[in-house]
Amino acid sequence: MSETTPTAVDRGFFGEANYPGILGWIFSTDHKRIGLLYFWCIVVFFSVGVLLGLLIRLELFAPGETIMTAQTYNAAFTLHGVIMIFLFIIPGIPAAFGNLIMPIQLGARDVAFPKLNLMSWWLYVIGAALALTSLFTGGGPPDTGWTFYVPFSAQTSTNVSLAAVAVFILGFSSILTGLNFVTTIHRLRAEGMTWMRIPLFTWSLYATAWIQILATPVIGITVALLFVERIVGTGLFDPTQGGDPIMFQHLFWIYSHPAVYIMILPGMGVVSDIIPVFARKPAFGYKAIVVSSLAIAFAGSLVWAHHMYTSGMSDMAVLVFSFLTFIVAIPSAIKVFNWLATLYQGSILLDPPLLYALSFILLFTIGGLTGLVLGAAATDVHVHDTYFVVGHFHFVMFGGTGMAFFAAMHYWLPKIYGRMYDKVVATVAWGVILIGFCVLYISMKVVGMQGMPRRYYDYIPEFTGINQLATVGSWILAFGLLLMFVNLFRGIFKGEPFGSNPWGGATLEWQVPSPPPTENFDDDPVVTHGPYDYKKAGIL
Amino acid sequence: MTEEHAHLVPYKTFLLIWVALLVLTVITVAAAQFDFGALNIWIALGIATLKSSLVVAIFMHMKYEQWLFKLALLAALAILAIFIGLTFFDVLYR
Ligand code: HEM
């Protein structure tokens, strides 16, 4: 960190494009440009999703019809769910920050298949465009919820078929990214970058990529079957024709449960990379974190039917899947303990990336523990499909992966743009977000415990007070998000230049200039120490 | 890789496999005429597995590939087996 602070920013990869203007972006095979394409798309979709969430909360401000009809409400939460899951949280960290950072962390000049990488982005955009088209064509916006359960999804006249095609295409984008990352991590590591020197963020992407490759085809099959069920009435899920509606739920969750690990593992990777830097200590239990990532990827693939305790599947299956679910808690807890042990007696710098990482730990742990209430079949039957579940998954997805995404933005975006945001404003925004978040989602958990079901636009008058509290929480949260984004974007475009290593990280991305040059390294790097060895890296 | 790609399978082998596939199809249809009880499904699945193995091994050249490709195929099959196996905890005990 002894380098002098530059006054102007060298434009790095921003200065070199193969085509003029926008074409230089949408036809670029540079992993950093593709990462930024993903990033900005994802931020736009996230904002739309938040807007829909706010509208949903506004409708729930009072019992009865407040601002929208029941049918509009059904479409609103479906769209909110589909956008947040398929367009924000699944591609969020791997496609945006994985692309931006992972090759540099390995000491590579790009991913293994740059053209395939560009194609993944195009598939993502095409899938997103189709999902949006489904709103305005056919029988109107889908109203099934993001889970597309039969028999309703097979019968409703809304435009479910097109949405299914969109999900199919988005799945391909995800599979190709996974293939690309696995190959890159196996083949393109720099000299000296042994497996046990790979930064934990990249390790988490490796585990994630395998789930993307192995589980995503199943959602493709599932929505394809739903599609033919709707178009030609194959009867696969229709009991009157010998089909089985519960089979749809099995197929859906065989993908969608592993998908929650596609969402959370990269978030855990971000946190594992940030904490050592701001504690000025090597990651405690590096190997345990690596192994637990792989264990989560494996065990997490075997627990899907815990979403189905009340579906009418056999008691035997309830027993087996409840047991398996408890096993996944172990590797998750291993990570939490390792992060805390890394912080213990560190010289902690409370900069914004660490604050967001800490809120990840807090909110993810609360979300994970409420997950055990749902994982135990005996308690789940009471709260299944209530607002308790909605509170739970917002805690793990938004409080977990969402916060990790924000942490990654505050940690790595200055690196990519070469300019720094205002840390005080970022800290204030963090506080506002945390308060709004807890008011909003803890209220949801409480009202769920009291028995309010999810996916209803109306409720009994007894629930009015707590629903209004939740809605006020959503306004606080939205204000915090706005403050955070405005400050961050102002910073990366207009802020102060800062050199290459503002946080004192020892991984390779901090050794190249900011913004990095087109092929990242002038000479191929040779790695001589572990990712958190601050002494050997000359930082401490 | 190049040695494997240079490997030429004689037409005779292809023809034989094709005949074998036809014979197995006839057996499937024939077996469906009788009721073997619980064995019905095993017989049908057994013949289908045999047929697809022949296609993958010979027509799709898996037999002549390096071990990594075989391992990848086996891993995919094992995962499929786990998914289907766990689903049977539901279907069998309903
Ligand atoms: C300001 C932010 C947000 C607000 C106010 C909000 C609000 C809500 C509410 C009230 C529901 C329940 C609707 C109902 O069951 O009737 C809901 C559902 C949902 N939310 Fe959010 N949410 C927000 C952010 C997020 C984020 C960041 C994610 C993903 C990471 C997310 C994912 C989902 C999903 C998957 C559903 C389920 C949709 C369905 O039932 O099909 N939300 N949200």
XYZ file of C-alpha atoms and ligand atoms in Angstrom:
677
model
C 0.000 0.000 0.000
C 3.048 2.225 -0.134
C 2.472 3.258 -3.753
C 1.685 6.881 -4.530
C -1.911 7.879 -5.146
C -2.387 8.738 -8.811
C -4.354 11.799 -9.814
C -5.772 10.502 -13.074
C -7.069 7.081 -13.985
C -5.463 5.126 -16.809
C -8.416 3.770 -18.776
C -7.198 0.149 -18.841
C -9.583 -2.188 -20.652
C -12.110 0.629 -21.047
C -9.773 2.213 -23.566
C -9.476 -0.782 -25.880
C -12.454 -2.082 -27.835
C -12.628 -4.089 -31.037
C -15.676 -2.202 -32.286
C -16.858 1.378 -31.819
C -19.370 2.410 -29.162
C -21.935 -0.013 -27.834
C -20.826 -2.721 -30.312
C -17.503 -2.814 -28.494
C -19.456 -4.024 -25.480
C -22.128 -6.365 -26.779
C -19.685 -8.180 -29.089
C -16.706 -8.142 -26.747
C -15.196 -11.397 -25.543
C -13.208 -9.723 -22.745
C -14.353 -11.273 -19.468
C -14.376 -7.879 -17.758
C -16.613 -6.292 -20.366
C -18.958 -9.292 -20.255
C -18.948 -9.110 -16.468
C -19.969 -5.453 -16.617
C -22.688 -6.201 -19.190
C -24.101 -8.724 -16.760
C -23.663 -6.379 -13.841
C -25.624 -3.511 -15.346
C -28.408 -5.780 -16.631
C -28.668 -7.360 -13.208
C -28.829 -3.991 -11.457
C -31.656 -2.916 -13.784
C -33.631 -6.106 -13.187
C -33.026 -5.862 -9.459
C -34.461 -2.334 -9.449
C -37.551 -3.494 -11.337
C -37.936 -6.361 -8.877
C -37.650 -4.013 -5.904
C -40.245 -1.718 -7.454
C -42.644 -4.642 -7.771
C -41.898 -5.657 -4.168
C -42.793 -2.140 -3.046
C -46.055 -2.271 -4.998
C -46.897 -5.635 -3.414
C -46.254 -4.146 0.012
C -48.356 -1.124 -0.839
C -51.291 -3.358 -1.743
C -50.901 -5.055 1.630
C -50.950 -1.743 3.506
C -54.642 -2.245 4.237
C -57.018 -5.213 4.003
C -59.140 -5.509 0.873
C -58.301 -4.015 -2.486
C -55.863 -1.150 -1.943
C -54.069 -0.320 -5.193
C -54.545 -3.363 -7.432
C -56.972 -6.191 -8.206
C -56.400 -9.772 -7.090
C -55.398 -10.830 -10.608
C -52.874 -7.998 -10.902
C -51.509 -8.920 -7.497
C -50.999 -12.545 -8.619
C -49.108 -11.335 -11.661
C -47.087 -8.897 -9.544
C -45.723 -11.459 -7.095
C -45.084 -13.950 -9.900
C -43.112 -11.380 -11.829
C -41.318 -10.204 -8.688
C -40.319 -13.815 -7.931
C -39.269 -14.702 -11.489
C -37.189 -11.547 -11.906
C -35.520 -11.819 -8.518
C -34.735 -15.535 -8.890
C -33.858 -16.028 -12.534
C -32.602 -12.578 -13.500
C -31.034 -11.261 -10.299
C -30.005 -13.748 -7.690
C -28.940 -16.801 -9.744
C -26.709 -14.966 -12.250
C -25.941 -12.145 -9.759
C -22.602 -12.979 -8.213
C -21.222 -15.702 -10.537
C -22.036 -14.054 -13.860
C -21.210 -10.485 -12.855
C -18.399 -10.715 -10.289
C -17.299 -14.211 -11.280
C -16.634 -12.944 -14.765
C -15.045 -9.718 -13.586
C -12.744 -11.158 -10.950
C -12.288 -14.931 -11.190
C -9.883 -15.049 -14.177
C -7.700 -12.347 -12.588
C -7.674 -14.200 -9.262
C -6.341 -17.253 -11.083
C -3.712 -15.277 -12.976
C -5.421 -15.965 -16.332
C -5.864 -13.578 -19.251
C -9.489 -14.563 -19.809
C -11.902 -17.459 -19.253
C -11.295 -20.718 -21.115
C -13.972 -20.104 -23.776
C -14.397 -16.345 -24.293
C -16.855 -16.676 -27.195
C -19.023 -19.111 -25.253
C -18.950 -16.575 -22.452
C -20.351 -13.909 -24.750
C -22.989 -16.366 -25.942
C -24.039 -16.997 -22.326
C -24.705 -13.290 -21.948
C -26.706 -13.194 -25.163
C -28.793 -16.152 -24.004
C -29.371 -14.342 -20.734
C -30.598 -11.242 -22.556
C -32.785 -13.257 -24.943
C -34.299 -15.191 -22.030
C -34.943 -11.973 -20.134
C -36.527 -10.368 -23.204
C -38.851 -13.349 -23.650
C -39.807 -13.244 -19.971
C -40.747 -9.598 -20.389
C -42.591 -10.314 -23.646
C -44.730 -12.884 -21.816
C -46.218 -9.993 -19.844
C -47.740 -8.217 -22.782
C -48.671 -11.033 -25.161
C -50.920 -14.100 -25.118
C -53.326 -14.328 -22.226
C -51.581 -11.738 -20.071
C -48.830 -11.955 -17.448
C -48.317 -15.366 -15.762
C -50.037 -15.673 -12.376
C -48.694 -18.985 -11.071
C -45.995 -17.811 -8.688
C -42.369 -18.364 -9.657
C -42.756 -22.097 -8.924
C -45.125 -22.813 -11.872
C -46.888 -25.612 -9.977
C -49.298 -27.865 -11.864
C -52.251 -28.373 -12.102
C -52.851 -24.614 -12.077
C -49.959 -23.765 -14.401
C -51.168 -26.353 -16.922
C -54.659 -24.833 -16.986
C -54.363 -21.071 -16.510
C -55.007 -19.044 -19.652
C -52.174 -16.607 -18.856
C -48.942 -16.688 -20.808
C -47.142 -19.425 -18.875
C -45.857 -21.167 -22.025
C -43.688 -18.253 -23.098
C -42.379 -17.792 -19.557
C -41.426 -21.493 -19.582
C -39.449 -20.999 -22.796
C -37.718 -18.011 -21.189
C -36.684 -20.072 -18.163
C -35.423 -22.807 -20.501
C -33.148 -20.357 -22.308
C -31.934 -18.736 -19.081
C -31.026 -22.240 -17.908
C -28.757 -22.696 -20.904
C -26.994 -19.460 -20.126
C -26.332 -20.727 -16.611
C -25.055 -24.144 -17.773
C -22.628 -22.595 -20.253
C -21.254 -20.221 -17.613
C -20.751 -23.216 -15.306
C -18.887 -25.187 -17.991
C -16.724 -22.204 -18.754
C -15.785 -21.627 -15.124
C -14.974 -25.272 -14.354
C -12.720 -25.458 -17.395
C -11.066 -22.147 -16.572
C -10.305 -23.168 -13.005
C -8.888 -26.513 -14.103
C -6.845 -25.325 -17.055
C -5.919 -21.659 -16.774
C -4.344 -21.272 -13.349
C -1.075 -19.340 -13.380
C 2.214 -20.955 -12.509
C 2.320 -21.580 -8.748
C -1.458 -21.252 -8.336
C -1.921 -24.653 -6.720
C -5.395 -25.830 -5.720
C -4.722 -24.847 -2.111
C -3.747 -21.308 -3.143
C -6.972 -20.562 -4.994
C -8.831 -17.681 -3.319
C -12.005 -18.787 -1.540
C -14.232 -16.740 -3.841
C -12.999 -18.694 -6.850
C -13.329 -21.939 -4.907
C -16.965 -21.147 -4.213
C -17.518 -20.465 -7.915
C -16.012 -23.860 -8.669
C -18.488 -25.651 -6.401
C -21.317 -23.522 -7.811
C -20.339 -24.255 -11.394
C -20.687 -27.978 -10.842
C -24.226 -27.543 -9.526
C -25.009 -25.302 -12.498
C -23.840 -28.024 -14.876
C -25.487 -30.973 -13.146
C -28.774 -29.559 -11.842
C -29.807 -26.941 -14.382
C -30.711 -29.437 -17.142
C -33.464 -30.694 -14.837
C -35.284 -27.328 -14.828
C -34.975 -27.334 -18.612
C -36.666 -30.728 -18.724
C -39.307 -29.639 -16.219
C -40.409 -26.504 -18.028
C -40.237 -28.357 -21.353
C -42.638 -30.975 -19.961
C -44.893 -28.214 -18.672
C -44.786 -26.637 -22.114
C -45.915 -29.807 -23.933
C -48.475 -30.441 -21.213
C -50.009 -27.056 -22.022
C -49.698 -27.288 -25.794
C -50.679 -30.892 -26.539
C -51.986 -32.140 -23.177
C -49.600 -35.056 -22.655
C -51.215 -35.749 -19.272
C -47.885 -36.473 -17.543
C -48.964 -34.456 -14.529
C -52.709 -35.065 -14.832
C -54.119 -37.811 -12.551
C -57.193 -38.320 -14.736
C -54.823 -39.455 -17.497
C -52.595 -41.513 -15.224
C -50.148 -38.679 -14.529
C -48.821 -37.424 -11.202
C -48.914 -33.740 -10.197
C -46.471 -34.329 -7.341
C -43.941 -35.511 -9.914
C -43.831 -31.937 -11.183
C -42.893 -30.721 -7.723
C -40.135 -33.331 -7.499
C -38.704 -32.307 -10.855
C -39.027 -28.609 -10.070
C -37.225 -28.854 -6.752
C -34.553 -31.290 -7.974
C -33.280 -28.192 -9.741
C -34.580 -25.390 -7.610
C -33.228 -26.582 -4.324
C -29.670 -26.993 -5.615
C -30.334 -23.594 -7.205
C -30.557 -22.013 -3.774
C -26.963 -23.174 -3.334
C -26.132 -21.684 -6.724
C -27.419 -18.490 -5.119
C -25.755 -18.713 -1.723
C -22.348 -20.365 -2.357
C -20.880 -17.468 -4.367
C -22.147 -15.125 -1.656
C -20.308 -17.188 0.923
C -17.251 -16.985 -1.313
C -17.403 -13.189 -1.408
C -17.619 -13.050 2.373
C -14.781 -15.554 2.788
C -12.580 -13.334 0.623
C -13.525 -10.040 2.260
C -13.252 -10.978 5.935
C -9.525 -11.891 5.996
C -8.621 -8.662 4.185
C -10.414 -6.435 6.692
C -9.336 -8.486 9.707
C -5.736 -8.399 8.467
C -5.463 -12.114 9.204
C -5.273 -15.238 7.038
C -8.631 -16.998 6.634
C -9.137 -19.325 9.560
C -9.753 -22.896 8.411
C -9.128 -22.320 4.678
C -9.380 -26.030 3.937
C -12.526 -26.447 6.022
C -14.184 -23.639 4.054
C -13.173 -25.233 0.750
C -14.395 -28.665 1.780
C -17.627 -27.280 3.216
C -18.358 -25.545 -0.117
C -18.054 -28.848 -1.916
C -20.037 -30.615 0.820
C -22.843 -28.054 0.542
C -22.889 -28.484 -3.216
C -23.210 -32.246 -2.827
C -25.503 -32.586 0.189
C -27.628 -29.646 -0.944
C -28.556 -31.602 -4.044
C -30.185 -34.341 -2.000
C -32.746 -32.418 0.036
C -35.199 -31.064 -2.521
C -38.363 -32.702 -1.204
C -38.284 -30.654 2.006
C -40.331 -28.110 0.054
C -43.059 -30.724 -0.296
C -43.899 -31.962 3.204
C -47.549 -30.959 2.822
C -47.908 -31.954 -0.829
C -49.261 -35.409 -0.065
C -46.046 -37.300 -0.750
C -45.336 -40.401 1.367
C -44.472 -40.167 5.082
C -41.345 -42.177 4.365
C -40.112 -39.452 2.015
C -40.919 -36.773 4.607
C -38.780 -38.638 7.133
C -35.825 -39.206 4.791
C -35.731 -35.667 3.407
C -36.156 -34.070 6.815
C -33.135 -36.023 8.015
C -31.037 -35.142 4.973
C -31.938 -31.468 5.394
C -30.373 -31.319 8.828
C -27.102 -32.576 7.361
C -26.735 -29.449 5.193
C -26.799 -27.285 8.304
C -23.393 -28.709 9.300
C -21.187 -27.394 6.467
C -23.064 -24.058 6.580
C -22.331 -23.721 10.279
C -18.672 -24.659 9.662
C -18.376 -21.600 7.455
C -20.000 -19.258 9.963
C -17.656 -20.433 12.718
C -14.638 -20.054 10.461
C -15.575 -16.484 9.541
C -16.027 -15.578 13.179
C -12.720 -17.230 14.071
C -11.034 -15.220 11.311
C -12.376 -12.003 12.822
C -11.383 -13.013 16.333
C -8.426 -10.893 17.499
C -7.932 -9.426 14.040
C -7.085 -5.746 13.538
C -10.461 -4.985 12.084
C -11.044 -2.185 9.573
C -14.754 -1.362 9.529
C -14.916 -0.328 5.882
C -18.145 -0.697 3.853
C -17.277 -4.072 2.254
C -16.756 -5.605 5.697
C -19.968 -4.050 7.037
C -22.008 -5.620 4.244
C -20.178 -8.920 4.796
C -21.000 -8.782 8.506
C -24.663 -8.151 7.800
C -24.505 -11.182 5.528
C -23.374 -13.315 8.470
C -26.048 -11.925 10.780
C -28.968 -12.147 8.370
C -27.897 -15.452 6.834
C -27.595 -17.022 10.270
C -31.086 -15.844 11.246
C -32.394 -17.074 7.893
C -30.589 -20.383 8.293
C -31.954 -20.971 11.774
C -35.518 -20.220 10.681
C -34.764 -22.675 7.898
C -34.435 -25.391 10.501
C -38.005 -24.640 11.631
C -39.046 -25.360 8.056
C -36.687 -28.308 7.638
C -38.227 -30.136 10.586
C -41.382 -31.672 9.173
C -43.310 -31.434 12.444
C -42.998 -27.646 12.660
C -43.133 -27.044 8.923
C -46.708 -28.278 8.509
C -47.852 -25.377 10.695
C -46.053 -22.600 8.863
C -45.947 -24.009 5.330
C -47.038 -21.418 2.743
C -47.356 -18.655 5.339
C -45.506 -15.344 5.537
C -43.040 -17.131 7.817
C -41.665 -18.783 4.695
C -41.590 -15.468 2.838
C -39.657 -13.947 5.757
C -37.298 -16.923 5.841
C -36.314 -16.894 2.191
C -35.886 -13.137 2.039
C -33.485 -13.462 4.978
C -31.345 -16.088 3.251
C -31.615 -14.797 -0.321
C -31.735 -11.051 0.149
C -30.049 -10.904 3.581
C -27.569 -13.552 2.413
C -26.834 -13.375 -1.285
C -28.203 -9.840 -1.734
C -25.928 -8.442 0.987
C -22.991 -10.396 -0.426
C -23.728 -8.837 -3.819
C -23.634 -5.380 -2.198
C -20.425 -6.319 -0.379
C -18.906 -7.421 -3.683
C -19.966 -4.133 -5.298
C -18.257 -2.100 -2.595
C -15.192 -4.327 -2.605
C -14.519 -4.865 -6.314
C -16.266 -2.149 -8.354
C -13.704 0.513 -7.350
C -11.075 -1.917 -8.602
C -12.790 -2.260 -11.967
C -13.447 1.478 -12.426
C -10.394 2.794 -10.621
C -12.367 5.311 -8.531
C -13.646 5.263 -4.949
C -17.084 6.039 -3.508
C -17.768 8.052 -0.348
C -17.261 5.623 2.542
C -19.294 7.608 5.066
C -22.395 7.674 2.881
C -21.903 3.965 2.111
C -21.842 3.257 5.844
C -24.991 5.305 6.493
C -26.765 3.534 3.636
C -25.729 0.202 5.110
C -27.316 1.133 8.449
C -30.558 2.289 6.836
C -30.766 -0.889 4.740
C -30.207 -3.088 7.769
C -32.924 -1.328 9.798
C -35.436 -1.344 6.944
C -34.649 -4.969 6.214
C -35.291 -6.135 9.763
C -38.501 -4.111 10.170
C -39.828 -5.480 6.880
C -38.950 -9.136 7.140
C -39.171 -9.757 10.880
C -42.747 -8.414 10.647
C -43.380 -10.939 7.897
C -42.099 -13.786 10.062
C -44.276 -12.731 12.970
C -47.439 -12.370 10.937
C -46.638 -15.717 9.327
C -46.394 -17.350 12.739
C -49.831 -15.885 13.430
C -51.118 -17.667 10.362
C -51.207 -15.212 7.463
C -50.856 -17.216 4.227
C -48.552 -16.065 1.397
C -49.703 -15.101 -2.115
C -52.961 -13.425 -0.978
C -53.800 -9.809 -1.747
C -56.145 -9.612 1.248
C -56.013 -10.476 4.955
C -58.176 -10.390 8.077
C -58.319 -7.004 9.891
C -56.388 -8.394 12.907
C -53.219 -8.413 10.784
C -53.445 -4.757 9.740
C -51.001 -3.212 12.226
C -48.109 -5.542 11.568
C -48.618 -5.399 7.817
C -48.404 -1.625 7.942
C -45.198 -1.919 9.928
C -43.792 -4.210 7.235
C -44.756 -1.750 4.516
C -43.077 1.118 6.357
C -40.021 -1.143 6.627
C -40.065 -1.584 2.857
C -39.903 2.213 2.436
C -36.916 2.504 4.782
C -35.213 -0.329 2.916
C -35.910 1.255 -0.468
C -34.508 4.588 0.708
C -31.341 2.842 1.936
C -30.940 1.008 -1.382
C -31.332 4.246 -3.325
C -28.744 5.978 -1.160
C -26.343 3.062 -1.586
C -26.641 2.862 -5.376
C -26.450 6.614 -5.958
C -23.358 6.929 -3.763
C -21.684 3.915 -5.336
C -22.340 4.893 -8.933
C -21.396 8.509 -8.325
C -18.186 7.212 -6.748
C -17.102 4.837 -9.482
C -17.717 7.413 -12.213
C -16.670 10.646 -10.505
C -14.844 9.642 -7.293
C -11.170 9.937 -6.386
C -8.647 7.644 -8.111
C -6.833 5.470 -5.586
C -4.153 3.247 -7.110
C -4.331 -0.507 -7.335
C -4.857 -1.845 -3.834
C -7.160 0.282 -1.639
C -8.018 -2.459 0.853
C -4.667 -4.209 1.099
C -5.692 -7.522 -0.434
C -3.121 -10.207 -1.220
C -4.980 -11.942 -4.052
C -3.911 -11.325 -7.635
C -6.657 -8.878 -8.657
C -5.073 -6.294 -6.354
C -1.665 -6.636 -8.003
C -2.821 -5.358 -11.403
C -3.621 -1.689 -12.177
C -7.154 -0.294 -11.748
C -8.882 -0.540 -14.148
C -7.055 -3.715 -15.248
C -5.596 -3.761 -18.769
C -7.340 -5.797 -21.478
C -5.490 -9.050 -20.905
C -5.056 -8.410 -17.185
C -1.304 -9.091 -16.927
C 1.622 -7.748 -18.930
C 3.695 -10.799 -18.004
C 2.176 -14.074 -16.853
C 2.223 -13.927 -13.053
C 3.985 -16.511 -10.908
C 2.257 -17.186 -7.595
C 4.533 -17.702 -4.600
C 2.195 -17.511 -1.613
C -1.339 -18.267 -0.434
C -4.257 -15.879 -1.055
C -4.304 -14.490 2.497
C -0.595 -14.444 3.248
C -0.277 -10.704 3.912
C 3.277 -10.989 5.228
C 4.674 -12.655 2.114
C 2.625 -10.313 -0.073
C 4.434 -7.429 1.644
C 1.209 -5.810 2.876
C 1.722 -6.241 6.629
C -7.418 -37.248 -29.131
C -6.342 -37.718 -32.749
C -5.772 -41.468 -32.416
C -9.325 -41.934 -31.198
C -10.759 -39.902 -34.018
C -8.756 -41.875 -36.539
C -10.402 -45.029 -35.239
C -12.635 -46.355 -37.995
C -15.451 -48.705 -37.094
C -16.114 -51.182 -39.921
C -19.566 -51.077 -41.529
C -20.019 -54.673 -40.476
C -20.030 -53.701 -36.805
C -22.580 -50.971 -37.419
C -24.818 -53.404 -39.268
C -24.532 -56.012 -36.539
C -25.416 -53.501 -33.861
C -28.367 -52.333 -35.915
C -29.611 -55.910 -36.247
C -29.117 -56.447 -32.506
C -31.175 -53.318 -31.800
C -33.965 -54.577 -34.036
C -33.934 -57.990 -32.365
C -34.083 -56.361 -28.931
C -37.034 -54.265 -30.064
C -38.840 -57.410 -31.154
C -38.099 -58.972 -27.767
C -39.495 -55.879 -26.001
C -42.719 -56.085 -27.964
C -42.942 -59.827 -27.453
C -42.303 -59.558 -23.706
C -45.080 -57.008 -23.408
C -47.578 -59.698 -24.443
C -47.026 -61.615 -21.213
C -47.598 -60.537 -17.622
C -44.588 -61.200 -15.412
C -45.979 -59.205 -12.486
C -43.438 -56.985 -10.765
C -40.790 -58.172 -13.228
C -42.508 -56.370 -16.147
C -40.790 -53.099 -15.461
C -37.379 -54.660 -14.840
C -37.484 -56.590 -18.103
C -38.510 -53.514 -20.081
C -35.895 -51.315 -18.404
C -33.215 -54.012 -18.749
C -33.699 -54.303 -22.497
C -33.838 -50.522 -22.891
C -30.582 -50.154 -20.953
C -28.890 -52.748 -23.116
C -30.025 -50.980 -26.273
C -28.930 -47.542 -25.182
C -25.573 -48.918 -24.005
C -24.973 -50.338 -27.470
C -25.825 -47.013 -29.070
C -23.611 -45.025 -26.715
C -20.686 -47.469 -26.874
C -20.558 -48.094 -30.607
C -22.601 -45.522 -32.526
C -21.494 -42.679 -30.294
C -17.919 -44.037 -30.037
C -17.802 -43.956 -26.264
C -16.015 -47.315 -26.314
C -13.039 -45.711 -28.085
C -12.820 -42.552 -25.980
C -10.376 -41.773 -23.181
C -11.233 -42.562 -19.568
C -12.178 -38.977 -18.680
C -15.160 -39.036 -21.034
C -16.248 -42.406 -19.683
C -15.979 -41.094 -16.153
C -18.061 -38.037 -17.020
C -20.757 -40.255 -18.497
C -20.740 -42.558 -15.477
C -20.926 -39.607 -13.080
C -23.957 -38.240 -14.904
C -25.609 -41.660 -14.760
C -24.815 -42.049 -11.073
C -26.364 -38.663 -10.316
C -29.454 -39.577 -12.306
C -29.673 -42.808 -10.322
C -29.449 -40.890 -7.032
C -32.193 -38.455 -8.078
C -34.497 -41.242 -9.221
C -33.631 -43.429 -6.242
C -34.486 -40.726 -3.704
C -37.733 -39.973 -5.539
C -38.692 -43.594 -4.971
C -38.839 -42.933 -1.223
C -41.991 -41.049 -2.144
C -43.428 -43.067 -5.025
C -42.906 -46.514 -3.467
C -44.343 -45.695 -0.043
C -47.387 -43.615 -0.968
C -37.540 -4.081 -1.257
C -37.343 -5.315 -1.472
C -38.409 -6.410 -1.446
C -39.719 -6.375 -1.016
C -40.498 -5.205 -0.455
C -40.260 -7.706 -1.210
C -41.558 -8.080 -0.877
C -42.108 -9.334 -1.112
C -43.402 -9.778 -0.658
C -44.371 -8.960 0.171
C -43.586 -11.043 -1.122
C -44.778 -11.961 -0.864
C -45.888 -11.852 -1.839
C -46.983 -12.808 -1.468
O -46.691 -13.962 -1.095
O -48.163 -12.431 -1.563
C -42.408 -11.409 -1.859
C -42.227 -12.633 -2.488
C -41.027 -13.039 -3.057
N -39.828 -12.328 -3.063
Fe -39.569 -10.414 -2.423
N -39.280 -8.500 -1.744
C -38.136 -7.753 -1.897
C -36.911 -8.186 -2.372
C -36.654 -9.473 -2.831
C -35.365 -9.973 -3.226
C -34.059 -9.180 -3.191
C -35.557 -11.261 -3.633
C -34.542 -12.267 -4.141
C -33.346 -12.283 -3.798
C -36.958 -11.565 -3.506
C -37.544 -12.776 -3.853
C -38.878 -13.104 -3.679
C -39.489 -14.349 -4.103
C -38.788 -15.508 -4.820
C -40.836 -14.302 -3.719
C -41.883 -15.399 -3.931
C -42.788 -15.083 -5.079
C -43.830 -16.146 -5.199
O -44.555 -16.381 -4.204
O -43.919 -16.766 -6.273
N -37.597 -10.467 -3.006
N -41.498 -10.352 -1.837
